[in-house]
Amino acid sequence: LFPLKDEKVDPKQPIVFINTESFLNRSNITRMREFLNHPDDRRMIFIKGSVHQNHIDAPLIFKSVTIKKIIGMHSETDARTVLDLNNKLMIHFIMSRLKMEIDAGLLTYLEHHESVIIEA
C-alpha cells in the first residue's frame, strides 16, 4: 500500500478495500486494518486467484494465456469474473450504506462466487 504507507489519516466515511489475492500479506493487512476501526462501515475483501491487472479491462484485450503470463496479467480466476466481482462488491457496499434495496440478482451472483471472495 505504497500510497498509504506514511499517511496519517482518520477518515469518517465508510470504506471498502477490494484487493487482489497477491495483495494478501501481513504488511498490507496491518496497514488496512488501521482504517477498519468502525467495523459496520468498513470492509476488507480479497478476490482469490486475482492479480493487480485484473481490476482494469486490459486483460480482456489479450486472449493468449502465454502473453498474459509474460506481462503479468494471467490469473487463476477469470479476468471477467474478477471485474464483475469488483464492480458488484462496490455496488453492494454503496447500496448497503445508502440503505437501498439490493437487487436479488446481485446477491445471487455474489453468493455463487463466494468461494473466491475472502473477507478479512
Short mmCIF file of C-alpha atoms in Angstrom, two decimals:
data_model
loop_
_atom_site.label_atom_id
_atom_site.label_comp_id
_atom_site.label_asym_id
_atom_site.label_seq_id
_atom_site.Cartn_x
_atom_site.Cartn_y
_atom_site.Cartn_z
CA LEU A 1 0.00 0.00 0.00
CA PHE A 2 2.64 2.47 -1.01
CA PRO A 3 0.30 5.50 -1.25
CA LEU A 4 -0.92 4.88 2.32
CA LYS A 5 2.48 3.95 3.70
CA ASP A 6 3.32 7.11 5.62
CA GLU A 7 -0.02 8.87 5.66
CA LYS A 8 -1.66 9.62 9.00
CA VAL A 9 -5.38 9.84 8.33
CA ASP A 10 -8.60 9.30 10.25
CA PRO A 11 -11.41 9.02 7.69
CA LYS A 12 -15.00 9.23 8.89
CA GLN A 13 -16.77 7.83 5.85
CA PRO A 14 -17.46 4.17 5.04
CA ILE A 15 -14.54 2.36 3.39
CA VAL A 16 -14.25 -0.82 1.34
CA PHE A 17 -10.90 -2.27 0.27
CA ILE A 18 -11.21 -4.68 -2.67
CA ASN A 19 -7.86 -6.29 -3.32
CA THR A 20 -6.20 -8.96 -5.40
CA GLU A 21 -5.02 -12.13 -3.72
CA SER A 22 -1.43 -11.08 -4.45
CA PHE A 23 -2.01 -8.17 -2.04
CA LEU A 24 -2.87 -10.62 0.74
CA ASN A 25 0.14 -10.24 3.03
CA ARG A 26 0.74 -9.24 6.62
CA SER A 27 2.12 -5.77 5.84
CA ASN A 28 -0.85 -4.74 3.66
CA ILE A 29 -3.43 -6.20 6.04
CA THR A 30 -1.83 -4.46 9.02
CA ARG A 31 -1.93 -1.10 7.23
CA MET A 32 -5.52 -1.53 6.03
CA ARG A 33 -6.71 -2.61 9.49
CA GLU A 34 -5.81 0.86 10.74
CA PHE A 35 -8.81 2.03 8.71
CA LEU A 36 -11.18 -0.67 9.96
CA ASN A 37 -11.90 0.87 13.35
CA HIS A 38 -15.64 1.14 12.54
CA PRO A 39 -16.50 -2.45 11.52
CA ASP A 40 -20.07 -1.67 10.47
CA ASP A 41 -18.87 0.82 7.86
CA ARG A 42 -15.58 -0.76 6.81
CA ARG A 43 -14.73 -3.90 4.83
CA MET A 44 -11.55 -5.53 3.56
CA ILE A 45 -12.07 -8.03 0.74
CA PHE A 46 -9.68 -10.06 -1.39
CA ILE A 47 -10.57 -11.80 -4.64
CA LYS A 48 -8.91 -15.20 -4.65
CA GLY A 49 -6.86 -16.07 -7.71
CA SER A 50 -6.63 -12.48 -8.97
CA VAL A 51 -3.71 -10.24 -9.91
CA HIS A 52 -3.41 -6.46 -9.85
CA GLN A 53 -4.15 -6.02 -13.56
CA ASN A 54 -7.49 -7.87 -13.24
CA HIS A 55 -9.12 -4.74 -11.81
CA ILE A 56 -8.82 -2.98 -15.17
CA ASP A 57 -10.05 -4.13 -18.55
CA ALA A 58 -6.57 -4.66 -20.10
CA PRO A 59 -6.54 -8.46 -19.51
CA LEU A 60 -9.64 -8.72 -21.71
CA ILE A 61 -7.67 -7.45 -24.71
CA PHE A 62 -5.18 -10.32 -24.72
CA LYS A 63 -6.58 -13.77 -25.45
CA SER A 64 -3.30 -15.72 -25.27
CA VAL A 65 -2.53 -17.19 -21.84
CA THR A 66 1.17 -17.14 -22.73
CA ILE A 67 1.13 -13.39 -23.41
CA LYS A 68 -0.88 -12.77 -20.24
CA LYS A 69 1.71 -14.73 -18.24
CA ILE A 70 4.60 -12.78 -19.78
CA ILE A 71 3.08 -9.38 -18.96
CA GLY A 72 1.71 -10.36 -15.55
CA MET A 73 -1.97 -10.37 -16.42
CA HIS A 74 -2.69 -14.09 -16.07
CA SER A 75 -4.67 -15.19 -13.06
CA GLU A 76 -6.35 -18.33 -11.77
CA THR A 77 -9.71 -16.54 -11.63
CA ASP A 78 -11.04 -15.36 -14.98
CA ALA A 79 -10.40 -11.64 -15.60
CA ARG A 80 -14.09 -11.01 -16.46
CA THR A 81 -15.17 -12.65 -13.23
CA VAL A 82 -12.73 -10.50 -11.24
CA LEU A 83 -14.02 -7.33 -12.91
CA ASP A 84 -17.64 -8.37 -12.32
CA LEU A 85 -16.93 -9.20 -8.68
CA ASN A 86 -15.08 -5.94 -8.16
CA ASN A 87 -17.98 -3.94 -9.58
CA LYS A 88 -20.69 -5.91 -7.80
CA LEU A 89 -18.87 -5.75 -4.45
CA MET A 90 -18.63 -1.96 -4.81
CA ILE A 91 -22.31 -1.64 -5.77
CA HIS A 92 -23.31 -3.87 -2.84
CA PHE A 93 -21.23 -1.80 -0.42
CA ILE A 94 -22.62 1.53 -1.66
CA MET A 95 -26.23 0.34 -1.72
CA SER A 96 -25.87 -1.13 1.78
CA ARG A 97 -24.53 2.15 3.15
CA LEU A 98 -27.32 4.11 1.47
CA LYS A 99 -29.84 1.62 2.88
CA MET A 100 -31.12 0.85 -0.61
CA GLU A 101 -32.75 -2.43 -1.55
CA ILE A 102 -30.10 -4.68 -3.05
CA ASP A 103 -31.03 -6.46 -6.26
CA ALA A 104 -31.60 -10.20 -5.76
CA GLY A 105 -29.53 -10.95 -8.88
CA LEU A 106 -26.55 -9.14 -7.40
CA LEU A 107 -26.85 -11.10 -4.16
CA THR A 108 -27.19 -14.37 -6.07
CA TYR A 109 -24.08 -13.56 -8.12
CA LEU A 110 -22.02 -12.79 -5.00
CA GLU A 111 -23.26 -15.94 -3.26
CA HIS A 112 -22.42 -18.02 -6.34
CA HIS A 113 -18.84 -16.69 -6.28
CA GLU A 114 -18.29 -16.76 -2.52
CA SER A 115 -15.53 -19.37 -2.97
CA VAL A 116 -13.27 -16.67 -4.44
CA ILE A 117 -14.26 -13.86 -2.05
CA ILE A 118 -12.07 -13.63 1.04
CA GLU A 119 -13.34 -11.28 3.74
CA ALA A 120 -10.59 -10.25 6.14
#
